[in-house]
Structure formats: C-alpha cells, structure tokens
Amino acid sequence: MEILRRVWVHHYYWDARGRLRWRDGHALPPASLRFDSPYDTDAHYCVKRDTAWSGYRTHFTETCTSDLPEVVVHVATTIAPVQDGELTGQIHDDLAASGLAPGEHVVDAAYVTAQRIERAQCVHQITLLGPVAPDPSHQTKARNGFDKASFTVDWDGHQVVCPRGQTSRTWKPLRISGHDYVQVRFGEAACRACTDRARCTNSEVRPRSLALLPTRELHEIQQANRLDQRTRQWQNRYAIRAGIEATLSQNIRTSGLRRTRYRGLRKTPVQHVLTALACNVTRITDWIASPPRKQRAPTHFHALCTATN
C-alpha cells in the first residue's frame, strides 16, 4: 500500500480546483526520488549522453601493472542518478582502508575536478590522472582571444591583471549551482577604451569578468592540468585507461553486467562483486595458463592506424 501511495504521489496531483491531474514530464519528482518500478523501488531513471535506463550504476577499479594480470580491486554501486564524480572520494577512502591505495589513479573526465585532484593528493597521496574540463569560454574555443589563462592573478592582493595591463576593480565571492567561485570584474571605462576588446568579450557595453576557483591552490591545479593534458607525454601516459573499457566490455558481454539479478540497492552490489570476482578468476587463470605479455596487444584499429601512418 505504501508503494502504491508513492506511485500516486509521483504521477498525480490535486490542482487549485481540487481536481486530480496527471503530472507531465516537467512536473515529475527528481529521478533520485522517483522510482520507475513498483517491484524495485531503488531502481531510478537516468540518462547519460544517448543512453537512458532505469536501475543502478556501478564503478570498477582495476590494476594496470604490465607484468601481472589486471584484476578488479574495487566495486562501487549506487542508484543510477548519482554522478560518477561523487564516488571519487569514496573509492579512494575504500582503497586506502583496504591497503590498496594506488600511487596514480587513472580515470575519465567525469571523476576529475581540481577539488578532487587536491583531495586525492592531500588525503591519500594519490595522483588523480584524468582530463580536467577545458575552459568553456568562447575565447578558448576561438583560439584567438584572451582566455582565463591569459590573465595574471594576484591572490594576495585580490586583483587580476589583464593581458593589456589593466587591473580588476572588484573581487567578490560567487556561488553557482552549489559551487563556490571568486568573481572578478574589470572597470567599464577601461574595457570600453581597450583596442583589443573584441578579443576579450562579446558584450558591447559590459566589462570583462572572470569566475575563478575559490583558492589559489585549486586555480593553479586547474590551470596546470589544462596545459599538461595538451602535451603528447600526458596523452601517452593517459592512454592506459583504455584497459578499463575492455574490462567493462568483457563483463557486459560474458557476465551480463547490464542486467541485475536482484532487487534493491542492498542486494544488487552482491551481483557486481561476484561478477568482478568471476572476471578476476578468468584473467588469473588465463595468465597462469600462458606466458604473460610484456605489453597490451594492440587493437585491430590501432594496428590499422599505425600501418596507415
């Protein structure tokens, strides 16, 4: 009866005239609160790029030592709407508690922010390696304007100097979508008179403003990683992360990872752990049965590209 009551609350409401109305898609409760099946009230709806599903989300962490079999050492399961990055800290805490904290943890962009890089290093001495989101400004996309990296930040004086030597006028805290920033704004008169205004801002009247991360340390981590990840050395170092995609593919194709055999968030992680264990047994057995390779075998696509080049 309680489940039925919650279904009605999710999909119906009383309007101002006391009439029962069906909620359209925009009026439904958030996916993190609304369940999509009366048989499993922990299964929630989620969309990631072009994929939509109702259920859960799982995260695998594996080793990547070249002369040993790659085995899964950590599994985390959440309801589907929980974003990947929210698990970064928990995964590191769990690995450290098990004595398995890595020196370097290679992840995709969803797990990486400057704050998470700082926490991983300060709390567990883990180097979190992954692409930091690029500067989304139109100046960066155009590649001929003054992006954030072109400005010099004086954190002690609470000022920013633009590429043409003008000093900012205001420095104040800013909160956007639950995140803290520092908003910096330049003088209107100086910006209007600047001969490079077109390279700095699209606005015809407003001065240039910047949103910086709240501390010097986070700002420097963000800027350093954005520069570093453009280099060939960083890209070669990051290429090893492709191995986890093969692990997920293996478990989806051979162990049915995309289908849960249980109901509820308390039981579903059991399946994910057992699936990871089956993967480990298979890999260790294969490694014992044949001489270990010194390096990963290249994919057919990689071999084709190499031959073409």
C-alpha positions as MATLAB code, in Angstrom:
seq = 'MEILRRVWVHHYYWDARGRLRWRDGHALPPASLRFDSPYDTDAHYCVKRDTAWSGYRTHFTETCTSDLPEVVVHVATTIAPVQDGELTGQIHDDLAASGLAPGEHVVDAAYVTAQRIERAQCVHQITLLGPVAPDPSHQTKARNGFDKASFTVDWDGHQVVCPRGQTSRTWKPLRISGHDYVQVRFGEAACRACTDRARCTNSEVRPRSLALLPTRELHEIQQANRLDQRTRQWQNRYAIRAGIEATLSQNIRTSGLRRTRYRGLRKTPVQHVLTALACNVTRITDWIASPPRKQRAPTHFHALCTATN';
ca = [
       0.000    0.000    0.000;
       2.858    2.377    0.766;
       4.434    1.718   -2.638;
       1.088    2.362   -4.340;
       0.697    5.618   -2.396;
       4.141    6.789   -3.526;
       3.356    5.907   -7.153;
       0.243    8.099   -6.975;
       2.205   10.954   -5.400;
       4.841   10.716   -8.130;
       2.380   10.792  -11.028;
      -0.724   12.705   -9.844;
      -1.512   15.927   -8.014;
      -4.519   17.977   -6.926;
      -4.893   21.274   -8.776;
      -6.203   24.513   -7.284;
      -9.809   23.460   -8.002;
      -9.447   20.140   -6.229;
      -9.267   18.065   -9.407;
      -6.876   15.134   -9.779;
      -4.317   15.830  -12.504;
      -1.659   13.747  -14.254;
       1.867   15.176  -13.909;
       3.644   15.787  -17.203;
       7.350   15.121  -17.564;
       8.426   18.527  -16.249;
       6.346   18.196  -13.068;
       7.607   14.771  -12.033;
       9.787   14.487   -8.905;
      13.580   14.318   -9.437;
      14.834   10.971  -10.715;
      16.785   10.456   -7.486;
      13.462   10.408   -5.556;
      11.158    8.800   -8.130;
      11.267    5.056   -8.717;
      10.193    3.591  -12.048;
       9.109    0.116  -10.993;
       6.838   -0.993   -8.134;
       8.888   -4.201   -7.986;
      12.156   -2.395   -7.216;
      11.823    0.986   -5.546;
      15.611    1.500   -5.633;
      15.684    1.421   -9.451;
      15.800    5.011  -10.726;
      15.767    6.568  -14.177;
      18.914    8.102  -15.634;
      20.201    9.485  -18.938;
      23.884    9.593  -19.882;
      24.507   11.094  -23.288;
      22.427    8.934  -25.675;
      21.739    6.122  -23.205;
      18.681    6.013  -20.925;
      17.928    3.293  -18.371;
      16.234    2.540  -15.072;
      18.337    0.813  -12.470;
      21.768    1.308  -10.973;
      25.280    2.471  -11.737;
      28.460    0.535  -10.967;
      32.114    1.554  -10.869;
      35.036   -0.863  -11.346;
      38.631   -0.117  -10.357;
      41.346   -2.427  -11.677;
      45.112   -2.742  -11.517;
      47.239   -1.913  -14.556;
      50.646   -3.454  -13.819;
      52.194   -4.522  -17.123;
      53.784   -7.793  -15.928;
      50.789   -9.031  -13.891;
      47.164   -9.813  -14.759;
      44.809   -6.864  -14.495;
      42.322   -7.620  -11.729;
      39.386   -5.655  -10.333;
      40.195   -4.457   -6.808;
      37.153   -2.324   -6.008;
      33.475   -2.245   -6.946;
      31.019    0.512   -6.025;
      27.274    0.511   -6.751;
      24.828    3.421   -6.475;
      21.401    4.346   -7.745;
      21.583    5.455  -11.373;
      21.240    9.264  -10.938;
      24.348    9.514   -8.718;
      27.014   11.089  -10.923;
      30.391    9.392  -11.398;
      32.409   12.156   -9.767;
      30.538   11.837   -6.489;
      32.218    8.437   -5.995;
      35.839    9.558   -6.435;
      36.441   10.319   -2.772;
      34.606    7.225   -1.537;
      36.577    4.947   -3.870;
      39.852    6.403   -2.613;
      38.768    6.020    1.010;
      37.786    2.393    0.423;
      41.022    1.574   -1.381;
      43.084    3.181    1.371;
      41.150    1.307    4.065;
      41.945   -1.973    2.266;
      45.622   -1.100    1.879;
      45.208   -0.810   -1.899;
      45.556    2.934   -2.433;
      47.380    3.463   -5.772;
      50.145    5.925   -6.378;
      48.308    7.023   -9.522;
      44.625    6.587  -10.312;
      43.703    6.963  -13.999;
      40.056    7.937  -14.540;
      37.840    9.564  -17.139;
      36.771   13.208  -17.099;
      33.601   12.597  -15.069;
      35.669   11.748  -11.966;
      38.031   14.733  -12.173;
      37.863   18.270  -10.813;
      40.554   20.424   -9.266;
      38.982   19.809   -5.849;
      39.147   16.031   -6.296;
      42.740   16.173   -7.508;
      43.668   18.171   -4.414;
      41.806   15.844   -2.038;
      43.312   12.688   -3.536;
      46.824   14.083   -3.121;
      46.379   15.631    0.320;
      44.362   12.831    1.956;
      45.782    9.684    0.335;
      48.865   10.842   -1.651;
      47.160    9.610   -4.837;
      47.867   11.306   -8.157;
      44.468   11.559   -9.829;
      45.114   11.465  -13.568;
      42.315   12.458  -15.906;
      41.279   15.285  -18.220;
      40.136   18.421  -16.423;
      37.228   20.126  -18.178;
      38.597   22.746  -20.607;
      37.831   26.428  -20.305;
      34.312   26.713  -21.823;
      34.682   30.383  -22.810;
      34.257   31.450  -26.413;
      37.761   32.944  -26.286;
      39.231   29.477  -25.755;
      37.075   27.935  -28.476;
      38.008   30.664  -30.963;
      41.726   30.259  -30.132;
      42.404   33.913  -30.846;
      41.042   35.654  -27.766;
      42.068   36.289  -24.170;
      41.012   33.206  -22.228;
      41.328   32.778  -18.456;
      44.911   31.551  -18.718;
      45.898   34.894  -20.319;
      45.205   36.800  -17.075;
      47.633   37.136  -14.146;
      46.026   36.525  -10.753;
      47.349   38.250   -7.623;
      45.778   36.142   -4.872;
      47.338   38.129   -2.036;
      46.176   41.471   -3.418;
      42.794   40.141   -4.624;
      43.380   41.535   -8.080;
      43.730   40.279  -11.648;
      45.779   41.907  -14.409;
      44.580   41.527  -17.995;
      46.933   40.950  -20.975;
      46.887   44.694  -21.676;
      47.914   45.691  -18.157;
      44.538   46.763  -16.761;
      43.803   45.834  -13.124;
      40.455   44.433  -11.994;
      38.090   46.626   -9.949;
      36.082   44.086   -7.946;
      36.787   40.758   -6.250;
      33.896   39.035   -4.511;
      32.621   35.518   -3.713;
      30.178   33.918   -6.117;
      28.084   30.756   -5.846;
      26.871   28.978   -8.997;
      24.874   25.740   -8.909;
      26.094   24.931   -5.418;
      29.777   25.615   -6.188;
      31.940   28.429   -4.818;
      33.889   30.786   -7.067;
      35.536   34.196   -6.980;
      34.041   36.713   -9.392;
      36.454   39.285  -10.779;
      35.268   42.265  -12.804;
      37.241   44.938  -14.660;
      36.432   48.633  -14.941;
      33.830   49.552  -17.526;
      35.662   52.627  -18.836;
      38.972   50.794  -19.293;
      37.294   47.893  -21.086;
      35.386   50.161  -23.470;
      38.554   52.040  -24.410;
      40.631   48.868  -24.955;
      41.713   48.312  -28.562;
      41.565   44.530  -28.018;
      38.022   44.499  -26.659;
      36.794   42.231  -29.480;
      39.351   39.590  -28.459;
      38.281   39.782  -24.820;
      34.478   39.982  -24.670;
      31.434   39.795  -26.926;
      29.471   42.316  -24.875;
      29.161   45.785  -26.363;
      28.699   47.546  -23.020;
      29.639   45.307  -20.091;
      33.249   44.945  -18.900;
      35.136   41.636  -18.845;
      34.568   39.414  -15.833;
      36.103   36.114  -14.719;
      34.927   33.319  -12.436;
      37.911   31.795  -10.619;
      38.070   28.783   -8.346;
      37.901   29.901   -4.701;
      41.555   29.287   -3.698;
      44.993   29.770   -5.218;
      45.765   26.042   -4.919;
      42.660   24.945   -6.823;
      43.160   27.590   -9.509;
      46.770   26.529  -10.072;
      45.819   22.837  -10.199;
      43.169   23.600  -12.811;
      45.430   25.720  -14.996;
      48.416   23.356  -14.738;
      46.346   20.311  -15.679;
      44.703   22.084  -18.617;
      48.132   22.886  -20.032;
      49.618   19.472  -19.218;
      46.866   17.446  -20.857;
      47.545   19.068  -24.211;
      51.009   17.503  -24.377;
      51.865   14.256  -26.121;
      53.595   12.993  -22.971;
      50.399   13.347  -20.918;
      48.290   11.716  -23.617;
      50.649    8.734  -23.833;
      50.547    8.414  -20.058;
      46.756    8.569  -20.023;
      46.311    6.007  -22.825;
      46.480    3.153  -20.316;
      42.949    3.999  -19.146;
      41.596    2.229  -22.223;
      42.063   -1.007  -20.297;
      39.070   -0.364  -18.035;
      36.828   -0.020  -21.078;
      37.889   -3.527  -22.091;
      37.077   -4.737  -18.572;
      33.586   -3.278  -18.694;
      33.018   -4.726  -22.153;
      34.190   -8.157  -21.005;
      31.848   -8.171  -18.006;
      28.898   -6.892  -20.030;
      29.331   -9.433  -22.819;
      30.282  -12.503  -20.795;
      28.619  -11.910  -17.411;
      25.526   -9.839  -18.192;
      26.646   -6.853  -16.134;
      23.913   -4.616  -17.556;
      21.141   -6.812  -16.093;
      20.715   -7.067  -12.345;
      19.626  -10.425  -10.993;
      18.470   -8.956   -7.683;
      16.112   -6.271   -6.438;
      17.183   -3.390   -4.250;
      20.360   -1.478   -3.556;
      21.332   -3.847   -0.738;
      21.477   -6.949   -2.985;
      22.493   -5.569   -6.378;
      26.096   -4.804   -5.256;
      26.460   -8.514   -4.437;
      25.993   -9.353   -8.111;
      28.509   -6.686   -9.156;
      31.132   -8.023   -6.714;
      30.557  -11.614   -7.845;
      30.829  -10.501  -11.471;
      34.157   -8.820  -10.726;
      35.372  -11.952   -8.950;
      34.451  -14.098  -11.963;
      36.393  -11.690  -14.182;
      39.415  -11.934  -11.898;
      39.332  -15.741  -11.840;
      39.170  -15.830  -15.640;
      42.067  -13.429  -16.057;
      44.286  -15.075  -13.468;
      43.597  -18.496  -14.999;
      44.491  -17.229  -18.461;
      47.632  -15.577  -17.118;
      48.790  -18.790  -15.411;
      47.996  -20.908  -18.450;
      50.058  -18.828  -20.878;
      53.259  -16.721  -20.607;
      52.441  -13.136  -19.630;
      52.811  -10.475  -22.318;
      55.141   -7.579  -21.639;
      52.614   -5.137  -23.058;
      48.999   -4.975  -24.123;
      48.225   -6.423  -27.523;
      47.295   -3.610  -29.928;
      43.737   -3.462  -31.164;
      42.966   -4.039  -34.848;
      42.006   -0.378  -35.199;
      45.287    0.765  -33.635;
      47.271   -1.542  -35.903;
      45.400   -0.189  -38.934;
      46.100    3.429  -37.942;
      49.775    2.661  -37.336;
      50.081    0.968  -40.724;
      48.331    3.908  -42.427;
      50.588    6.478  -40.815;
];
